[in-house]
């Protein structure tokens, strides 16, 4: 992996990635600056197409706008049909790490090759109902597995503990793989995610519903540290 911002993100792990889907888009620059000032190590961007998932969020123009605001690593999660078709466009917009759903493609390997050729970190995403067998043949070709603890694109879901089992299983199979968790990650769940092997934690409400982002991030980081299997 030669993308310097991806290297930066992986070296910072364990790291909390605020999910900008829940930020104040009317004050996007202010939100990004606040997160930078609070020591944020990367940003997570959810792209939804209204086809693969029932909701529509944003696409390349927002990624491009955020790239112009910050040098932080941009972790772009594609919840879209035919993700390979748009890999070049997201690379051009400034994505550093691109993750796509195994459920969204018929053939996974060509999409991985396409993303890798664009010097982006490459990751596969698993919905709660998808077994890890869908990604295990590709673990040597990717940088990240993003484990969803809720079904992508649906709001108001509870954290599904099947994600913990998947994290543990993936960590056992490939100990050096970067593991990411998304969906319902908060003060109550982040510790068990770290214990199970997660390195990157996508957090939305637990940050953006707080009036003090710095304090929210600090509480989350403390919980990660408290449950870190590598700390003495």
JSON list of C-alpha atoms in Angstrom, two decimals:
[
{"chain": "A", "resi": 1, "resn": "UNK", "atom": "CA", "xyz": [0.00, 0.00, 0.00]},
{"chain": "A", "resi": 2, "resn": "UNK", "atom": "CA", "xyz": [1.64, 3.22, -1.19]},
{"chain": "A", "resi": 3, "resn": "UNK", "atom": "CA", "xyz": [-1.14, 5.72, -0.45]},
{"chain": "A", "resi": 4, "resn": "UNK", "atom": "CA", "xyz": [0.45, 7.82, 2.33]},
{"chain": "A", "resi": 5, "resn": "UNK", "atom": "CA", "xyz": [-2.82, 8.78, 3.99]},
{"chain": "A", "resi": 6, "resn": "UNK", "atom": "CA", "xyz": [-3.90, 5.14, 4.20]},
{"chain": "A", "resi": 7, "resn": "UNK", "atom": "CA", "xyz": [-0.56, 4.31, 5.81]},
{"chain": "A", "resi": 8, "resn": "UNK", "atom": "CA", "xyz": [-1.13, 7.20, 8.21]},
{"chain": "A", "resi": 9, "resn": "UNK", "atom": "CA", "xyz": [-4.57, 5.88, 9.14]},
{"chain": "A", "resi": 10, "resn": "UNK", "atom": "CA", "xyz": [-3.42, 2.31, 9.68]},
{"chain": "A", "resi": 11, "resn": "UNK", "atom": "CA", "xyz": [-0.48, 3.45, 11.80]},
{"chain": "A", "resi": 12, "resn": "UNK", "atom": "CA", "xyz": [-2.89, 5.49, 13.96]},
{"chain": "A", "resi": 13, "resn": "UNK", "atom": "CA", "xyz": [-5.06, 2.44, 14.71]},
{"chain": "A", "resi": 14, "resn": "UNK", "atom": "CA", "xyz": [-6.96, 1.93, 16.90]},
{"chain": "A", "resi": 15, "resn": "UNK", "atom": "CA", "xyz": [-8.70, 4.98, 15.49]},
{"chain": "A", "resi": 16, "resn": "UNK", "atom": "CA", "xyz": [-12.19, 6.45, 15.64]},
{"chain": "A", "resi": 17, "resn": "UNK", "atom": "CA", "xyz": [-13.60, 7.64, 12.33]},
{"chain": "A", "resi": 18, "resn": "UNK", "atom": "CA", "xyz": [-16.51, 10.10, 12.60]},
{"chain": "A", "resi": 19, "resn": "UNK", "atom": "CA", "xyz": [-19.25, 9.25, 10.11]},
{"chain": "A", "resi": 20, "resn": "UNK", "atom": "CA", "xyz": [-19.99, 12.53, 8.34]},
{"chain": "A", "resi": 21, "resn": "UNK", "atom": "CA", "xyz": [-23.45, 11.37, 7.30]},
{"chain": "A", "resi": 22, "resn": "UNK", "atom": "CA", "xyz": [-24.65, 12.80, 10.62]},
{"chain": "A", "resi": 23, "resn": "UNK", "atom": "CA", "xyz": [-22.70, 16.05, 10.54]},
{"chain": "A", "resi": 24, "resn": "UNK", "atom": "CA", "xyz": [-24.17, 19.51, 9.87]},
{"chain": "A", "resi": 25, "resn": "UNK", "atom": "CA", "xyz": [-23.81, 19.78, 6.09]},
{"chain": "A", "resi": 26, "resn": "UNK", "atom": "CA", "xyz": [-24.92, 23.41, 6.25]},
{"chain": "A", "resi": 27, "resn": "UNK", "atom": "CA", "xyz": [-21.63, 24.07, 8.04]},
{"chain": "A", "resi": 28, "resn": "UNK", "atom": "CA", "xyz": [-19.43, 21.41, 6.50]},
{"chain": "A", "resi": 29, "resn": "UNK", "atom": "CA", "xyz": [-16.14, 23.27, 6.74]},
{"chain": "A", "resi": 30, "resn": "UNK", "atom": "CA", "xyz": [-16.79, 24.13, 10.40]},
{"chain": "A", "resi": 31, "resn": "UNK", "atom": "CA", "xyz": [-17.58, 20.48, 11.17]},
{"chain": "A", "resi": 32, "resn": "UNK", "atom": "CA", "xyz": [-14.39, 19.26, 9.51]},
{"chain": "A", "resi": 33, "resn": "UNK", "atom": "CA", "xyz": [-12.30, 21.88, 11.31]},
{"chain": "A", "resi": 34, "resn": "UNK", "atom": "CA", "xyz": [-13.84, 20.92, 14.67]},
{"chain": "A", "resi": 35, "resn": "UNK", "atom": "CA", "xyz": [-12.99, 17.28, 14.12]},
{"chain": "A", "resi": 36, "resn": "UNK", "atom": "CA", "xyz": [-9.44, 18.12, 13.03]},
{"chain": "A", "resi": 37, "resn": "UNK", "atom": "CA", "xyz": [-8.96, 20.30, 16.09]},
{"chain": "A", "resi": 38, "resn": "UNK", "atom": "CA", "xyz": [-10.23, 17.48, 18.29]},
{"chain": "A", "resi": 39, "resn": "UNK", "atom": "CA", "xyz": [-7.51, 15.13, 17.04]},
{"chain": "A", "resi": 40, "resn": "UNK", "atom": "CA", "xyz": [-9.63, 13.10, 14.65]},
{"chain": "A", "resi": 41, "resn": "UNK", "atom": "CA", "xyz": [-7.46, 10.64, 12.67]},
{"chain": "A", "resi": 42, "resn": "UNK", "atom": "CA", "xyz": [-9.69, 10.14, 9.64]},
{"chain": "A", "resi": 43, "resn": "UNK", "atom": "CA", "xyz": [-13.18, 10.69, 8.28]},
{"chain": "A", "resi": 44, "resn": "UNK", "atom": "CA", "xyz": [-15.76, 8.12, 7.15]},
{"chain": "A", "resi": 45, "resn": "UNK", "atom": "CA", "xyz": [-18.03, 8.96, 4.22]},
{"chain": "A", "resi": 46, "resn": "UNK", "atom": "CA", "xyz": [-21.12, 6.86, 3.44]},
{"chain": "A", "resi": 47, "resn": "UNK", "atom": "CA", "xyz": [-22.20, 6.84, -0.20]},
{"chain": "A", "resi": 48, "resn": "UNK", "atom": "CA", "xyz": [-25.72, 5.47, -0.82]},
{"chain": "A", "resi": 49, "resn": "UNK", "atom": "CA", "xyz": [-27.42, 5.16, -4.18]},
{"chain": "A", "resi": 50, "resn": "UNK", "atom": "CA", "xyz": [-31.07, 4.38, -3.41]},
{"chain": "A", "resi": 51, "resn": "UNK", "atom": "CA", "xyz": [-30.65, 1.08, -5.30]},
{"chain": "A", "resi": 52, "resn": "UNK", "atom": "CA", "xyz": [-28.35, -1.18, -3.31]},
{"chain": "A", "resi": 53, "resn": "UNK", "atom": "CA", "xyz": [-29.73, 0.48, -0.17]},
{"chain": "A", "resi": 54, "resn": "UNK", "atom": "CA", "xyz": [-33.07, 2.32, 0.16]},
{"chain": "A", "resi": 55, "resn": "UNK", "atom": "CA", "xyz": [-31.56, 5.70, 1.03]},
{"chain": "A", "resi": 56, "resn": "UNK", "atom": "CA", "xyz": [-29.63, 8.28, -1.00]},
{"chain": "A", "resi": 57, "resn": "UNK", "atom": "CA", "xyz": [-26.81, 10.27, 0.60]},
{"chain": "A", "resi": 58, "resn": "UNK", "atom": "CA", "xyz": [-24.15, 11.97, -1.52]},
{"chain": "A", "resi": 59, "resn": "UNK", "atom": "CA", "xyz": [-21.51, 11.17, -4.11]},
{"chain": "A", "resi": 60, "resn": "UNK", "atom": "CA", "xyz": [-18.30, 12.43, -5.65]},
{"chain": "A", "resi": 61, "resn": "UNK", "atom": "CA", "xyz": [-18.93, 16.20, -5.26]},
{"chain": "A", "resi": 62, "resn": "UNK", "atom": "CA", "xyz": [-19.12, 15.95, -1.47]},
{"chain": "A", "resi": 63, "resn": "UNK", "atom": "CA", "xyz": [-16.04, 13.74, -1.32]},
{"chain": "A", "resi": 64, "resn": "UNK", "atom": "CA", "xyz": [-14.25, 16.29, -3.49]},
{"chain": "A", "resi": 65, "resn": "UNK", "atom": "CA", "xyz": [-15.41, 19.18, -1.30]},
{"chain": "A", "resi": 66, "resn": "UNK", "atom": "CA", "xyz": [-14.19, 17.46, 1.87]},
{"chain": "A", "resi": 67, "resn": "UNK", "atom": "CA", "xyz": [-10.87, 16.57, 0.23]},
{"chain": "A", "resi": 68, "resn": "UNK", "atom": "CA", "xyz": [-10.33, 20.28, -0.45]},
{"chain": "A", "resi": 69, "resn": "UNK", "atom": "CA", "xyz": [-10.97, 21.05, 3.23]},
{"chain": "A", "resi": 70, "resn": "UNK", "atom": "CA", "xyz": [-8.63, 18.55, 4.85]},
{"chain": "A", "resi": 71, "resn": "UNK", "atom": "CA", "xyz": [-5.59, 16.32, 4.51]},
{"chain": "A", "resi": 72, "resn": "UNK", "atom": "CA", "xyz": [-7.13, 13.73, 6.83]},
{"chain": "A", "resi": 73, "resn": "UNK", "atom": "CA", "xyz": [-7.53, 10.23, 5.37]},
{"chain": "A", "resi": 74, "resn": "UNK", "atom": "CA", "xyz": [-10.94, 9.78, 3.72]},
{"chain": "A", "resi": 75, "resn": "UNK", "atom": "CA", "xyz": [-12.51, 6.36, 4.21]},
{"chain": "A", "resi": 76, "resn": "UNK", "atom": "CA", "xyz": [-15.28, 6.07, 1.60]},
{"chain": "A", "resi": 77, "resn": "UNK", "atom": "CA", "xyz": [-17.86, 3.33, 2.12]},
{"chain": "A", "resi": 78, "resn": "UNK", "atom": "CA", "xyz": [-19.75, 2.56, -1.08]},
{"chain": "A", "resi": 79, "resn": "UNK", "atom": "CA", "xyz": [-23.27, 1.29, -0.45]},
{"chain": "A", "resi": 80, "resn": "UNK", "atom": "CA", "xyz": [-23.99, 1.25, -4.15]},
{"chain": "A", "resi": 81, "resn": "UNK", "atom": "CA", "xyz": [-24.65, -1.15, -6.99]},
{"chain": "A", "resi": 82, "resn": "UNK", "atom": "CA", "xyz": [-21.77, -1.73, -9.42]},
{"chain": "A", "resi": 83, "resn": "UNK", "atom": "CA", "xyz": [-19.11, -0.02, -7.27]},
{"chain": "A", "resi": 84, "resn": "UNK", "atom": "CA", "xyz": [-16.31, -0.74, -9.73]},
{"chain": "A", "resi": 85, "resn": "UNK", "atom": "CA", "xyz": [-17.92, 1.55, -12.28]},
{"chain": "A", "resi": 86, "resn": "UNK", "atom": "CA", "xyz": [-17.29, 4.54, -10.00]},
{"chain": "A", "resi": 87, "resn": "UNK", "atom": "CA", "xyz": [-13.87, 3.68, -8.52]},
{"chain": "A", "resi": 88, "resn": "UNK", "atom": "CA", "xyz": [-11.98, 6.05, -10.82]},
{"chain": "A", "resi": 89, "resn": "UNK", "atom": "CA", "xyz": [-14.38, 8.90, -10.06]},
{"chain": "A", "resi": 90, "resn": "UNK", "atom": "CA", "xyz": [-13.99, 8.46, -6.31]},
{"chain": "A", "resi": 91, "resn": "UNK", "atom": "CA", "xyz": [-10.23, 8.25, -6.67]},
{"chain": "A", "resi": 92, "resn": "UNK", "atom": "CA", "xyz": [-10.29, 11.51, -8.63]},
{"chain": "A", "resi": 93, "resn": "UNK", "atom": "CA", "xyz": [-12.49, 13.07, -5.92]},
{"chain": "A", "resi": 94, "resn": "UNK", "atom": "CA", "xyz": [-9.90, 12.28, -3.26]},
{"chain": "A", "resi": 95, "resn": "UNK", "atom": "CA", "xyz": [-10.90, 9.00, -1.61]},
{"chain": "A", "resi": 96, "resn": "UNK", "atom": "CA", "xyz": [-8.00, 7.25, 0.13]},
{"chain": "A", "resi": 97, "resn": "UNK", "atom": "CA", "xyz": [-9.66, 4.03, 1.28]},
{"chain": "A", "resi": 98, "resn": "UNK", "atom": "CA", "xyz": [-12.54, 2.58, -0.74]},
{"chain": "A", "resi": 99, "resn": "UNK", "atom": "CA", "xyz": [-14.72, -0.18, 0.68]},
{"chain": "A", "resi": 100, "resn": "UNK", "atom": "CA", "xyz": [-17.52, -1.92, -1.18]},
{"chain": "A", "resi": 101, "resn": "UNK", "atom": "CA", "xyz": [-20.08, -4.59, -0.37]},
{"chain": "A", "resi": 102, "resn": "UNK", "atom": "CA", "xyz": [-19.55, -8.16, -1.44]},
{"chain": "A", "resi": 103, "resn": "UNK", "atom": "CA", "xyz": [-23.35, -8.33, -1.82]},
{"chain": "A", "resi": 104, "resn": "UNK", "atom": "CA", "xyz": [-23.25, -5.60, -4.49]},
{"chain": "A", "resi": 105, "resn": "UNK", "atom": "CA", "xyz": [-21.05, -7.35, -7.06]},
{"chain": "A", "resi": 106, "resn": "UNK", "atom": "CA", "xyz": [-21.16, -10.58, -9.02]},
{"chain": "A", "resi": 107, "resn": "UNK", "atom": "CA", "xyz": [-17.38, -10.88, -9.25]},
{"chain": "A", "resi": 108, "resn": "UNK", "atom": "CA", "xyz": [-15.30, -9.47, -6.42]},
{"chain": "A", "resi": 109, "resn": "UNK", "atom": "CA", "xyz": [-11.74, -9.93, -7.71]},
{"chain": "A", "resi": 110, "resn": "UNK", "atom": "CA", "xyz": [-11.94, -7.56, -10.71]},
{"chain": "A", "resi": 111, "resn": "UNK", "atom": "CA", "xyz": [-13.30, -4.75, -8.53]},
{"chain": "A", "resi": 112, "resn": "UNK", "atom": "CA", "xyz": [-10.50, -5.27, -6.00]},
{"chain": "A", "resi": 113, "resn": "UNK", "atom": "CA", "xyz": [-7.94, -5.11, -8.82]},
{"chain": "A", "resi": 114, "resn": "UNK", "atom": "CA", "xyz": [-9.54, -1.94, -10.19]},
{"chain": "A", "resi": 115, "resn": "UNK", "atom": "CA", "xyz": [-9.48, -0.14, -6.82]},
{"chain": "A", "resi": 116, "resn": "UNK", "atom": "CA", "xyz": [-5.91, -1.25, -6.08]},
{"chain": "A", "resi": 117, "resn": "UNK", "atom": "CA", "xyz": [-4.74, 0.01, -9.47]},
{"chain": "A", "resi": 118, "resn": "UNK", "atom": "CA", "xyz": [-5.93, 3.50, -8.47]},
{"chain": "A", "resi": 119, "resn": "UNK", "atom": "CA", "xyz": [-3.65, 3.59, -5.40]},
{"chain": "A", "resi": 120, "resn": "UNK", "atom": "CA", "xyz": [-6.50, 3.51, -2.92]},
{"chain": "A", "resi": 121, "resn": "UNK", "atom": "CA", "xyz": [-6.71, 1.26, 0.09]},
{"chain": "A", "resi": 122, "resn": "UNK", "atom": "CA", "xyz": [-9.13, -1.54, -0.69]},
{"chain": "A", "resi": 123, "resn": "UNK", "atom": "CA", "xyz": [-11.75, -3.08, 1.56]},
{"chain": "A", "resi": 124, "resn": "UNK", "atom": "CA", "xyz": [-14.67, -5.48, 1.49]},
{"chain": "A", "resi": 125, "resn": "UNK", "atom": "CA", "xyz": [-17.84, -4.93, 3.51]},
{"chain": "A", "resi": 126, "resn": "UNK", "atom": "CA", "xyz": [-20.07, -7.56, 5.11]},
{"chain": "A", "resi": 127, "resn": "UNK", "atom": "CA", "xyz": [-23.70, -7.00, 6.08]},
{"chain": "A", "resi": 128, "resn": "UNK", "atom": "CA", "xyz": [-24.82, -8.83, 9.26]},
{"chain": "A", "resi": 129, "resn": "UNK", "atom": "CA", "xyz": [-26.46, -11.61, 7.26]},
{"chain": "A", "resi": 130, "resn": "UNK", "atom": "CA", "xyz": [-23.41, -12.34, 5.10]},
{"chain": "A", "resi": 131, "resn": "UNK", "atom": "CA", "xyz": [-20.96, -14.99, 6.26]},
{"chain": "A", "resi": 132, "resn": "UNK", "atom": "CA", "xyz": [-17.23, -14.26, 6.42]},
{"chain": "A", "resi": 133, "resn": "UNK", "atom": "CA", "xyz": [-16.71, -16.99, 3.84]},
{"chain": "A", "resi": 134, "resn": "UNK", "atom": "CA", "xyz": [-17.63, -14.33, 1.26]},
{"chain": "A", "resi": 135, "resn": "UNK", "atom": "CA", "xyz": [-14.39, -12.44, 1.99]},
{"chain": "A", "resi": 136, "resn": "UNK", "atom": "CA", "xyz": [-11.91, -15.07, 3.14]},
{"chain": "A", "resi": 137, "resn": "UNK", "atom": "CA", "xyz": [-10.70, -15.97, -0.39]},
{"chain": "A", "resi": 138, "resn": "UNK", "atom": "CA", "xyz": [-9.63, -12.34, -0.88]},
{"chain": "A", "resi": 139, "resn": "UNK", "atom": "CA", "xyz": [-7.93, -11.50, 2.41]},
{"chain": "A", "resi": 140, "resn": "UNK", "atom": "CA", "xyz": [-4.46, -11.43, 0.85]},
{"chain": "A", "resi": 141, "resn": "UNK", "atom": "CA", "xyz": [-5.59, -8.94, -1.81]},
{"chain": "A", "resi": 142, "resn": "UNK", "atom": "CA", "xyz": [-7.31, -6.37, 0.40]},
{"chain": "A", "resi": 143, "resn": "UNK", "atom": "CA", "xyz": [-6.33, -4.01, 3.21]},
{"chain": "A", "resi": 144, "resn": "UNK", "atom": "CA", "xyz": [-9.52, -3.89, 5.29]},
{"chain": "A", "resi": 145, "resn": "UNK", "atom": "CA", "xyz": [-12.66, -5.83, 6.10]},
{"chain": "A", "resi": 146, "resn": "UNK", "atom": "CA", "xyz": [-15.51, -3.60, 7.25]},
{"chain": "A", "resi": 147, "resn": "UNK", "atom": "CA", "xyz": [-17.93, -5.56, 9.40]},
{"chain": "A", "resi": 148, "resn": "UNK", "atom": "CA", "xyz": [-21.42, -4.05, 9.59]},
{"chain": "A", "resi": 149, "resn": "UNK", "atom": "CA", "xyz": [-23.27, -4.48, 12.88]},
{"chain": "A", "resi": 150, "resn": "UNK", "atom": "CA", "xyz": [-26.46, -3.15, 11.24]},
{"chain": "A", "resi": 151, "resn": "UNK", "atom": "CA", "xyz": [-27.82, -3.65, 7.73]},
{"chain": "A", "resi": 152, "resn": "UNK", "atom": "CA", "xyz": [-26.36, -0.99, 5.45]},
{"chain": "A", "resi": 153, "resn": "UNK", "atom": "CA", "xyz": [-28.65, 1.89, 4.59]},
{"chain": "A", "resi": 154, "resn": "UNK", "atom": "CA", "xyz": [-31.32, 1.37, 7.24]},
{"chain": "A", "resi": 155, "resn": "UNK", "atom": "CA", "xyz": [-31.62, 3.71, 10.22]},
{"chain": "A", "resi": 156, "resn": "UNK", "atom": "CA", "xyz": [-32.62, 2.99, 13.81]},
{"chain": "A", "resi": 157, "resn": "UNK", "atom": "CA", "xyz": [-31.22, -0.52, 14.12]},
{"chain": "A", "resi": 158, "resn": "UNK", "atom": "CA", "xyz": [-29.76, -2.07, 17.24]},
{"chain": "A", "resi": 159, "resn": "UNK", "atom": "CA", "xyz": [-26.18, -3.30, 17.30]},
{"chain": "A", "resi": 160, "resn": "UNK", "atom": "CA", "xyz": [-26.15, -6.92, 16.10]},
{"chain": "A", "resi": 161, "resn": "UNK", "atom": "CA", "xyz": [-23.70, -8.99, 18.17]},
{"chain": "A", "resi": 162, "resn": "UNK", "atom": "CA", "xyz": [-23.01, -11.24, 15.18]},
{"chain": "A", "resi": 163, "resn": "UNK", "atom": "CA", "xyz": [-20.48, -8.54, 14.26]},
{"chain": "A", "resi": 164, "resn": "UNK", "atom": "CA", "xyz": [-18.42, -9.43, 17.34]},
{"chain": "A", "resi": 165, "resn": "UNK", "atom": "CA", "xyz": [-18.27, -13.07, 16.27]},
{"chain": "A", "resi": 166, "resn": "UNK", "atom": "CA", "xyz": [-17.14, -12.05, 12.78]},
{"chain": "A", "resi": 167, "resn": "UNK", "atom": "CA", "xyz": [-14.42, -9.77, 14.10]},
{"chain": "A", "resi": 168, "resn": "UNK", "atom": "CA", "xyz": [-13.06, -12.56, 16.30]},
{"chain": "A", "resi": 169, "resn": "UNK", "atom": "CA", "xyz": [-13.15, -15.08, 13.46]},
{"chain": "A", "resi": 170, "resn": "UNK", "atom": "CA", "xyz": [-11.43, -12.74, 10.99]},
{"chain": "A", "resi": 171, "resn": "UNK", "atom": "CA", "xyz": [-8.77, -11.79, 13.54]},
{"chain": "A", "resi": 172, "resn": "UNK", "atom": "CA", "xyz": [-8.02, -15.48, 14.10]},
{"chain": "A", "resi": 173, "resn": "UNK", "atom": "CA", "xyz": [-7.74, -16.17, 10.37]},
{"chain": "A", "resi": 174, "resn": "UNK", "atom": "CA", "xyz": [-5.49, -13.20, 9.53]},
{"chain": "A", "resi": 175, "resn": "UNK", "atom": "CA", "xyz": [-3.99, -11.52, 12.60]},
{"chain": "A", "resi": 176, "resn": "UNK", "atom": "CA", "xyz": [-2.47, -8.57, 10.71]},
{"chain": "A", "resi": 177, "resn": "UNK", "atom": "CA", "xyz": [-5.62, -7.63, 8.78]},
{"chain": "A", "resi": 178, "resn": "UNK", "atom": "CA", "xyz": [-7.11, -4.20, 9.49]},
{"chain": "A", "resi": 179, "resn": "UNK", "atom": "CA", "xyz": [-10.65, -4.70, 10.80]},
{"chain": "A", "resi": 180, "resn": "UNK", "atom": "CA", "xyz": [-13.29, -1.96, 10.79]},
{"chain": "A", "resi": 181, "resn": "UNK", "atom": "CA", "xyz": [-16.69, -1.88, 12.50]},
{"chain": "A", "resi": 182, "resn": "UNK", "atom": "CA", "xyz": [-19.67, 0.27, 11.55]},
{"chain": "A", "resi": 183, "resn": "UNK", "atom": "CA", "xyz": [-23.18, 0.61, 12.93]},
{"chain": "A", "resi": 184, "resn": "UNK", "atom": "CA", "xyz": [-24.34, 1.35, 16.46]},
{"chain": "A", "resi": 185, "resn": "UNK", "atom": "CA", "xyz": [-20.81, 1.93, 17.73]},
{"chain": "A", "resi": 186, "resn": "UNK", "atom": "CA", "xyz": [-21.02, 3.93, 20.96]},
{"chain": "A", "resi": 187, "resn": "UNK", "atom": "CA", "xyz": [-19.75, 3.92, 24.54]},
{"chain": "A", "resi": 188, "resn": "UNK", "atom": "CA", "xyz": [-21.71, 0.75, 25.31]},
{"chain": "A", "resi": 189, "resn": "UNK", "atom": "CA", "xyz": [-20.44, -1.27, 22.31]},
{"chain": "A", "resi": 190, "resn": "UNK", "atom": "CA", "xyz": [-17.00, 0.07, 21.36]},
{"chain": "A", "resi": 191, "resn": "UNK", "atom": "CA", "xyz": [-15.16, -1.80, 24.11]},
{"chain": "A", "resi": 192, "resn": "UNK", "atom": "CA", "xyz": [-16.40, -5.22, 23.03]},
{"chain": "A", "resi": 193, "resn": "UNK", "atom": "CA", "xyz": [-15.54, -4.33, 19.42]},
{"chain": "A", "resi": 194, "resn": "UNK", "atom": "CA", "xyz": [-11.95, -3.58, 20.44]},
{"chain": "A", "resi": 195, "resn": "UNK", "atom": "CA", "xyz": [-11.71, -6.78, 22.47]},
{"chain": "A", "resi": 196, "resn": "UNK", "atom": "CA", "xyz": [-12.91, -8.71, 19.40]},
{"chain": "A", "resi": 197, "resn": "UNK", "atom": "CA", "xyz": [-10.15, -7.22, 17.25]},
{"chain": "A", "resi": 198, "resn": "UNK", "atom": "CA", "xyz": [-11.52, -4.07, 15.62]},
{"chain": "A", "resi": 199, "resn": "UNK", "atom": "CA", "xyz": [-8.93, -1.43, 14.65]},
{"chain": "A", "resi": 200, "resn": "UNK", "atom": "CA", "xyz": [-11.12, 1.26, 13.07]},
{"chain": "A", "resi": 201, "resn": "UNK", "atom": "CA", "xyz": [-14.41, 2.37, 14.63]},
{"chain": "A", "resi": 202, "resn": "UNK", "atom": "CA", "xyz": [-16.99, 4.25, 12.59]},
{"chain": "A", "resi": 203, "resn": "UNK", "atom": "CA", "xyz": [-19.00, 6.45, 14.95]},
{"chain": "A", "resi": 204, "resn": "UNK", "atom": "CA", "xyz": [-21.92, 8.72, 14.12]},
{"chain": "A", "resi": 205, "resn": "UNK", "atom": "CA", "xyz": [-24.51, 9.59, 16.75]},
{"chain": "A", "resi": 206, "resn": "UNK", "atom": "CA", "xyz": [-22.18, 9.12, 19.71]},
{"chain": "A", "resi": 207, "resn": "UNK", "atom": "CA", "xyz": [-20.15, 12.07, 18.38]},
{"chain": "A", "resi": 208, "resn": "UNK", "atom": "CA", "xyz": [-22.55, 14.29, 16.47]},
{"chain": "A", "resi": 209, "resn": "UNK", "atom": "CA", "xyz": [-25.36, 14.22, 19.02]},
{"chain": "A", "resi": 210, "resn": "UNK", "atom": "CA", "xyz": [-22.92, 15.63, 21.56]},
{"chain": "A", "resi": 211, "resn": "UNK", "atom": "CA", "xyz": [-22.44, 19.38, 21.89]},
{"chain": "A", "resi": 212, "resn": "UNK", "atom": "CA", "xyz": [-18.77, 18.72, 22.66]},
{"chain": "A", "resi": 213, "resn": "UNK", "atom": "CA", "xyz": [-17.13, 16.56, 19.99]},
{"chain": "A", "resi": 214, "resn": "UNK", "atom": "CA", "xyz": [-13.76, 16.58, 21.77]},
{"chain": "A", "resi": 215, "resn": "UNK", "atom": "CA", "xyz": [-15.25, 15.22, 24.98]},
{"chain": "A", "resi": 216, "resn": "UNK", "atom": "CA", "xyz": [-17.24, 12.58, 23.08]},
{"chain": "A", "resi": 217, "resn": "UNK", "atom": "CA", "xyz": [-14.13, 11.45, 21.20]},
{"chain": "A", "resi": 218, "resn": "UNK", "atom": "CA", "xyz": [-12.10, 11.36, 24.40]},
{"chain": "A", "resi": 219, "resn": "UNK", "atom": "CA", "xyz": [-14.67, 9.15, 26.14]},
{"chain": "A", "resi": 220, "resn": "UNK", "atom": "CA", "xyz": [-14.71, 6.77, 23.18]},
{"chain": "A", "resi": 221, "resn": "UNK", "atom": "CA", "xyz": [-10.92, 6.63, 23.01]},
{"chain": "A", "resi": 222, "resn": "UNK", "atom": "CA", "xyz": [-10.72, 5.91, 26.73]},
{"chain": "A", "resi": 223, "resn": "UNK", "atom": "CA", "xyz": [-13.13, 3.01, 26.33]},
{"chain": "A", "resi": 224, "resn": "UNK", "atom": "CA", "xyz": [-11.08, 1.61, 23.44]},
{"chain": "A", "resi": 225, "resn": "UNK", "atom": "CA", "xyz": [-7.93, 1.86, 25.52]},
{"chain": "A", "resi": 226, "resn": "UNK", "atom": "CA", "xyz": [-9.60, 0.22, 28.52]},
{"chain": "A", "resi": 227, "resn": "UNK", "atom": "CA", "xyz": [-10.54, -2.79, 26.41]},
{"chain": "A", "resi": 228, "resn": "UNK", "atom": "CA", "xyz": [-7.39, -2.96, 24.28]},
{"chain": "A", "resi": 229, "resn": "UNK", "atom": "CA", "xyz": [-6.14, -6.57, 24.34]},
{"chain": "A", "resi": 230, "resn": "UNK", "atom": "CA", "xyz": [-2.60, -5.32, 23.68]},
{"chain": "A", "resi": 231, "resn": "UNK", "atom": "CA", "xyz": [-2.38, -2.88, 26.59]},
{"chain": "A", "resi": 232, "resn": "UNK", "atom": "CA", "xyz": [-0.92, -3.96, 29.89]}
]
